[in-house]
mmCIF file of C-alpha atoms in Angstrom:
data_model
loop_
_atom_site.group_PDB
_atom_site.id
_atom_site.type_symbol
_atom_site.label_atom_id
_atom_site.label_comp_id
_atom_site.label_asym_id
_atom_site.label_seq_id
_atom_site.Cartn_x
_atom_site.Cartn_y
_atom_site.Cartn_z
ATOM 1 C CA MET Q 229 13.946 -27.871 -28.647
ATOM 2 C CA ASN Q 230 12.185 -26.907 -25.456
ATOM 3 C CA ASP Q 231 8.568 -25.832 -25.592
ATOM 4 C CA SER Q 232 8.603 -22.064 -24.844
ATOM 5 C CA HIS Q 233 5.623 -22.526 -22.548
ATOM 6 C CA LEU Q 234 7.669 -24.806 -20.329
ATOM 7 C CA SER Q 235 11.104 -23.222 -20.545
ATOM 8 C CA THR Q 236 12.588 -21.164 -17.717
ATOM 9 C CA THR Q 237 15.258 -18.555 -17.244
ATOM 10 C CA ARG Q 238 17.279 -19.168 -14.077
ATOM 11 C CA GLY Q 239 14.247 -20.859 -12.535
ATOM 12 C CA ARG Q 240 11.824 -18.116 -13.560
ATOM 13 C CA PRO Q 241 8.962 -19.371 -15.770
ATOM 14 C CA VAL Q 242 8.939 -17.778 -19.213
ATOM 15 C CA ASN Q 243 5.244 -18.477 -19.603
ATOM 16 C CA GLU Q 244 3.426 -15.363 -18.399
ATOM 17 C CA GLU Q 245 0.652 -17.257 -16.653
ATOM 18 C CA ALA Q 246 3.144 -19.387 -14.732
ATOM 19 C CA ARG Q 247 5.183 -16.315 -13.837
ATOM 20 C CA LEU Q 248 2.152 -14.483 -12.471
ATOM 21 C CA GLU Q 249 1.073 -17.542 -10.497
ATOM 22 C CA ARG Q 250 4.530 -17.800 -8.920
ATOM 23 C CA MET Q 251 4.405 -14.128 -7.959
ATOM 24 C CA ARG Q 252 0.892 -14.551 -6.549
ATOM 25 C CA LYS Q 253 2.069 -17.421 -4.349
ATOM 26 C CA ILE Q 254 5.047 -15.426 -3.102
ATOM 27 C CA LEU Q 255 2.920 -12.411 -2.228
ATOM 28 C CA ALA Q 256 0.305 -14.587 -0.531
ATOM 29 C CA GLY Q 257 3.061 -16.133 1.574
ATOM 30 C CA ALA Q 258 4.519 -12.731 2.399
ATOM 31 C CA ARG Q 259 1.091 -11.353 3.311
ATOM 32 C CA ALA Q 260 0.425 -14.276 5.668
ATOM 33 C CA CYS Q 261 3.805 -13.859 7.378
ATOM 34 C CA PHE Q 262 3.583 -10.074 7.705
ATOM 35 C CA VAL Q 263 0.060 -10.301 9.159
ATOM 36 C CA ARG Q 264 1.084 -13.023 11.609
ATOM 37 C CA SER Q 265 4.561 -11.867 12.667
ATOM 38 C CA GLY Q 266 5.082 -8.356 11.356
ATOM 39 C CA PHE Q 267 7.355 -7.075 8.634
ATOM 40 C CA HIS Q 268 10.690 -7.124 10.455
ATOM 41 C CA ALA Q 269 10.119 -10.408 12.297
ATOM 42 C CA SER Q 270 9.327 -12.292 9.075
ATOM 43 C CA SER Q 271 12.322 -13.862 7.368
ATOM 44 C CA ILE Q 272 12.643 -14.698 3.690
ATOM 45 C CA ALA Q 273 12.950 -18.344 4.735
ATOM 46 C CA GLU Q 274 9.586 -18.156 6.522
ATOM 47 C CA ILE Q 275 8.008 -16.449 3.542
ATOM 48 C CA SER Q 276 9.366 -19.090 1.161
ATOM 49 C CA ALA Q 277 7.910 -21.847 3.370
ATOM 50 C CA ALA Q 278 4.530 -20.114 3.515
ATOM 51 C CA ALA Q 279 4.561 -19.582 -0.252
ATOM 52 C CA GLY Q 280 5.766 -23.086 -1.080
ATOM 53 C CA VAL Q 281 8.668 -21.802 -3.174
ATOM 54 C CA SER Q 282 12.412 -21.643 -2.677
ATOM 55 C CA THR Q 283 14.160 -18.551 -1.318
ATOM 56 C CA ALA Q 284 15.993 -18.361 -4.649
ATOM 57 C CA ASN Q 285 12.624 -18.066 -6.408
ATOM 58 C CA ILE Q 286 11.654 -15.166 -4.155
ATOM 59 C CA TYR Q 287 14.856 -13.254 -4.901
ATOM 60 C CA GLN Q 288 14.324 -13.743 -8.641
ATOM 61 C CA TYR Q 289 11.152 -11.678 -8.380
ATOM 62 C CA TYR Q 290 11.679 -9.549 -5.290
ATOM 63 C CA PRO Q 291 15.225 -8.538 -4.320
ATOM 64 C CA ASN Q 292 14.330 -7.804 -0.673
ATOM 65 C CA LYS Q 293 11.458 -7.485 1.792
ATOM 66 C CA ASP Q 294 10.967 -3.841 0.837
ATOM 67 C CA ALA Q 295 10.077 -4.973 -2.682
ATOM 68 C CA LEU Q 296 7.579 -7.442 -1.236
ATOM 69 C CA ILE Q 297 5.830 -4.832 0.886
ATOM 70 C CA LEU Q 298 5.681 -2.394 -2.045
ATOM 71 C CA ALA Q 299 4.064 -5.112 -4.155
ATOM 72 C CA LEU Q 300 1.546 -5.802 -1.380
ATOM 73 C CA ILE Q 301 0.682 -2.093 -1.202
ATOM 74 C CA GLU Q 302 -0.115 -2.283 -4.910
ATOM 75 C CA GLU Q 303 -2.326 -5.313 -4.293
ATOM 76 C CA ASP Q 304 -4.194 -3.427 -1.596
ATOM 77 C CA LEU Q 305 -4.772 -0.532 -3.978
ATOM 78 C CA GLU Q 306 -6.428 -2.981 -6.365
ATOM 79 C CA VAL Q 307 -8.720 -4.132 -3.535
ATOM 80 C CA ASP Q 308 -9.669 -0.510 -2.846
ATOM 81 C CA LEU Q 309 -10.324 0.203 -6.514
ATOM 82 C CA GLN Q 310 -12.478 -2.915 -6.868
ATOM 83 C CA LEU Q 311 -14.618 -1.879 -3.885
ATOM 84 C CA ILE Q 312 -14.889 1.674 -5.195
ATOM 85 C CA GLY Q 313 -15.890 0.340 -8.610
ATOM 86 C CA MET Q 314 -18.628 -1.765 -7.032
ATOM 87 C CA ILE Q 315 -19.930 1.219 -5.062
ATOM 88 C CA GLY Q 316 -19.801 3.355 -8.196
ATOM 89 C CA ARG Q 317 -22.287 1.003 -9.844
ATOM 90 C CA THR Q 318 -24.864 1.612 -7.085
ATOM 91 C CA ASP Q 319 -27.136 4.551 -6.295
ATOM 92 C CA PHE Q 320 -24.697 5.680 -3.547
ATOM 93 C CA SER Q 321 -27.286 5.069 -0.846
ATOM 94 C CA SER Q 322 -25.985 4.042 2.562
ATOM 95 C CA HIS Q 323 -27.778 0.704 2.204
ATOM 96 C CA ALA Q 324 -25.997 -0.055 -1.068
ATOM 97 C CA VAL Q 325 -22.621 0.921 0.386
ATOM 98 C CA GLN Q 326 -23.274 -1.214 3.457
ATOM 99 C CA GLN Q 327 -24.137 -4.241 1.308
ATOM 100 C CA ILE Q 328 -20.750 -3.974 -0.396
ATOM 101 C CA LEU Q 329 -18.439 -3.002 2.452
ATOM 102 C CA GLU Q 330 -19.802 -4.904 5.452
ATOM 103 C CA PRO Q 331 -19.129 -8.433 4.114
ATOM 104 C CA PHE Q 332 -15.578 -7.357 3.261
ATOM 105 C CA LEU Q 333 -14.769 -5.489 6.464
ATOM 106 C CA TYR Q 334 -16.095 -8.111 8.866
ATOM 107 C CA SER Q 335 -14.453 -11.158 7.349
ATOM 108 C CA GLU Q 336 -11.105 -12.880 7.868
ATOM 109 C CA SER Q 337 -9.801 -11.333 4.668
ATOM 110 C CA GLY Q 338 -10.921 -7.867 5.795
ATOM 111 C CA ARG Q 339 -9.162 -8.270 9.128
ATOM 112 C CA ALA Q 340 -6.025 -9.455 7.312
ATOM 113 C CA VAL Q 341 -6.124 -6.335 5.130
ATOM 114 C CA ALA Q 342 -6.504 -4.200 8.256
ATOM 115 C CA ALA Q 343 -3.563 -5.937 9.941
ATOM 116 C CA LEU Q 344 -1.315 -5.549 6.921
ATOM 117 C CA ARG Q 345 -2.208 -1.873 6.528
ATOM 118 C CA ALA Q 346 -1.272 -1.256 10.153
ATOM 119 C CA GLU Q 347 2.078 -2.934 9.481
ATOM 120 C CA ILE Q 348 2.544 -0.873 6.319
ATOM 121 C CA ILE Q 349 1.854 2.411 8.117
ATOM 122 C CA SER Q 350 4.346 1.454 10.814
ATOM 123 C CA GLU Q 351 6.957 0.738 8.157
ATOM 124 C CA ALA Q 352 6.094 3.942 6.266
ATOM 125 C CA ALA Q 353 7.084 5.973 9.334
ATOM 126 C CA ARG Q 354 10.619 4.585 8.925
ATOM 127 C CA ASN Q 355 10.854 4.114 5.172
ATOM 128 C CA ALA Q 356 10.460 7.067 2.811
ATOM 129 C CA THR Q 357 9.862 4.849 -0.224
ATOM 130 C CA VAL Q 358 6.995 3.042 1.490
ATOM 131 C CA MET Q 359 5.603 6.368 2.719
ATOM 132 C CA ALA Q 360 5.643 7.789 -0.811
ATOM 133 C CA MET Q 361 3.784 4.781 -2.204
ATOM 134 C CA VAL Q 362 1.210 4.846 0.588
ATOM 135 C CA ALA Q 363 0.590 8.548 -0.050
ATOM 136 C CA SER Q 364 0.349 7.977 -3.806
ATOM 137 C CA ASN Q 365 -2.093 5.100 -3.444
ATOM 138 C CA ASP Q 366 -4.235 7.011 -0.935
ATOM 139 C CA ALA Q 367 -4.478 9.820 -3.480
ATOM 140 C CA LYS Q 368 -5.431 7.340 -6.232
ATOM 141 C CA SER Q 369 -8.160 5.787 -4.079
ATOM 142 C CA ILE Q 370 -9.636 9.163 -3.136
ATOM 143 C CA ALA Q 371 -9.513 10.298 -6.760
ATOM 144 C CA ALA Q 372 -11.358 7.133 -7.796
ATOM 145 C CA ILE Q 373 -14.088 7.822 -5.215
ATOM 146 C CA ALA Q 374 -14.383 11.411 -6.470
ATOM 147 C CA ARG Q 375 -14.740 10.209 -10.060
ATOM 148 C CA ALA Q 376 -17.453 7.763 -9.012
ATOM 149 C CA ILE Q 377 -19.356 10.548 -7.236
ATOM 150 C CA GLU Q 378 -19.003 12.821 -10.261
ATOM 151 C CA GLN Q 379 -20.453 10.070 -12.446
ATOM 152 C CA ALA Q 380 -23.324 9.649 -9.979
ATOM 153 C CA LYS Q 381 -23.959 13.395 -10.236
ATOM 154 C CA THR Q 382 -24.050 13.102 -14.026
ATOM 155 C CA ASN Q 383 -26.535 10.230 -13.702
ATOM 156 C CA GLY Q 384 -28.753 12.285 -11.421
ATOM 157 C CA LEU Q 385 -28.136 10.057 -8.388
ATOM 158 C CA VAL Q 386 -26.280 12.703 -6.386
ATOM 159 C CA GLY Q 387 -27.045 16.392 -6.079
ATOM 160 C CA LYS Q 388 -25.028 18.704 -8.288
ATOM 161 C CA SER Q 389 -24.022 20.834 -5.287
ATOM 162 C CA VAL Q 390 -22.061 17.971 -3.706
ATOM 163 C CA ASP Q 391 -18.318 18.643 -3.451
ATOM 164 C CA SER Q 392 -17.035 15.354 -4.866
ATOM 165 C CA ASP Q 393 -13.436 15.853 -3.785
ATOM 166 C CA ALA Q 394 -14.339 16.743 -0.196
ATOM 167 C CA VAL Q 395 -16.787 13.855 0.193
ATOM 168 C CA ALA Q 396 -14.308 11.435 -1.368
ATOM 169 C CA GLU Q 397 -11.613 12.465 1.105
ATOM 170 C CA GLN Q 398 -14.017 12.105 4.022
ATOM 171 C CA MET Q 399 -15.084 8.644 2.867
ATOM 172 C CA GLY Q 400 -11.482 7.537 2.382
ATOM 173 C CA LEU Q 401 -10.339 8.737 5.798
ATOM 174 C CA MET Q 402 -13.326 7.218 7.598
ATOM 175 C CA PHE Q 403 -12.776 3.889 5.833
ATOM 176 C CA GLU Q 404 -9.178 3.787 7.069
ATOM 177 C CA ALA Q 405 -10.392 4.596 10.600
ATOM 178 C CA ILE Q 406 -12.799 1.656 10.447
ATOM 179 C CA LEU Q 407 -9.988 -0.679 9.378
ATOM 180 C CA ARG Q 408 -7.818 0.494 12.280
ATOM 181 C CA GLN Q 409 -10.604 -0.015 14.783
ATOM 182 C CA ILE Q 410 -11.295 -3.516 13.470
ATOM 183 C CA LEU Q 411 -7.881 -4.446 14.876
ATOM 184 C CA ILE Q 412 -7.954 -2.669 18.218
ATOM 185 C CA ALA Q 413 -11.650 -2.335 19.075
ATOM 186 C CA PRO Q 414 -13.958 -4.410 16.826
ATOM 187 C CA ASP Q 415 -17.132 -3.265 18.580
ATOM 188 C CA ARG Q 416 -16.141 0.376 18.166
ATOM 189 C CA SER Q 417 -15.437 -0.269 14.496
ATOM 190 C CA ARG Q 418 -19.116 -1.143 14.097
ATOM 191 C CA HIS Q 419 -20.012 2.161 15.749
ATOM 192 C CA ILE Q 420 -17.731 4.086 13.370
ATOM 193 C CA PHE Q 421 -19.088 2.138 10.408
ATOM 194 C CA ALA Q 422 -22.605 3.230 11.382
ATOM 195 C CA HIS Q 423 -21.400 6.853 11.467
ATOM 196 C CA TYR Q 424 -19.782 6.305 8.065
ATOM 197 C CA LEU Q 425 -23.099 5.163 6.600
ATOM 198 C CA ALA Q 426 -24.974 8.025 8.295
ATOM 199 C CA HIS Q 427 -22.463 10.482 6.826
ATOM 200 C CA ILE Q 428 -23.153 9.126 3.358
ATOM 201 C CA ASP Q 429 -26.873 9.708 3.903
ATOM 202 C CA ALA Q 430 -26.159 13.217 5.220
ATOM 203 C CA VAL Q 431 -24.039 14.377 2.303
ATOM 204 C CA LEU Q 432 -25.760 12.337 -0.404
ATOM 205 C CA SER Q 433 -29.256 12.367 1.044
ATOM 206 C CA PRO Q 434 -32.385 11.941 -1.089
ATOM 207 C CA SER Q 435 -33.076 15.676 -0.745
ATOM 208 C CA GLU Q 436 -29.746 16.368 -2.419
ATOM 209 C CA ARG Q 437 -30.435 14.055 -5.331
ATOM 210 C CA LYS Q 438 -31.943 15.184 -8.581
ATOM 211 C CA PRO Q 439 -35.736 14.578 -8.677
#
């Protein structure tokens, strides 16, 4: 009798850890190809080579490239939520936000995220399913920022008069603008990032915080 941890179904590992690792490799390969060549120019064969798996393996998990890009959008949401969670554990000062976001934004991984998001937005203009997921995930990210600000208000770190929803939307939109500028004008992205930090000080300034 086969050990259940080692058995497979049509090449798909039954073991959950092995299954998740296979999916991680596929998505990493797809991300690398989409960043390098774009969504439409990347073939499943190229993705399988980058991932180190067979094309048959890819189709077992993702029936087409649309499914791959939807899965990558979900991964990017997790990145956003992790960053928001980290910021939510600070005092919401511009210095604290800078310490979290700057190492991410101005790294190879940050630039790769920016490049993929540009590709996703381009695809969303043509694909209603992708557009719907992008809109849904944007709303989830902004809601998470608003919740973090509300918690900061409860903890006395942010003034009670702050409109959490409005500030969260502003922060989300400015963050996306920084990512876009990282691709097309890196120096300008630094300028926008400075404005982003100044905006945080303006709307969540010490004078607005509970004594």
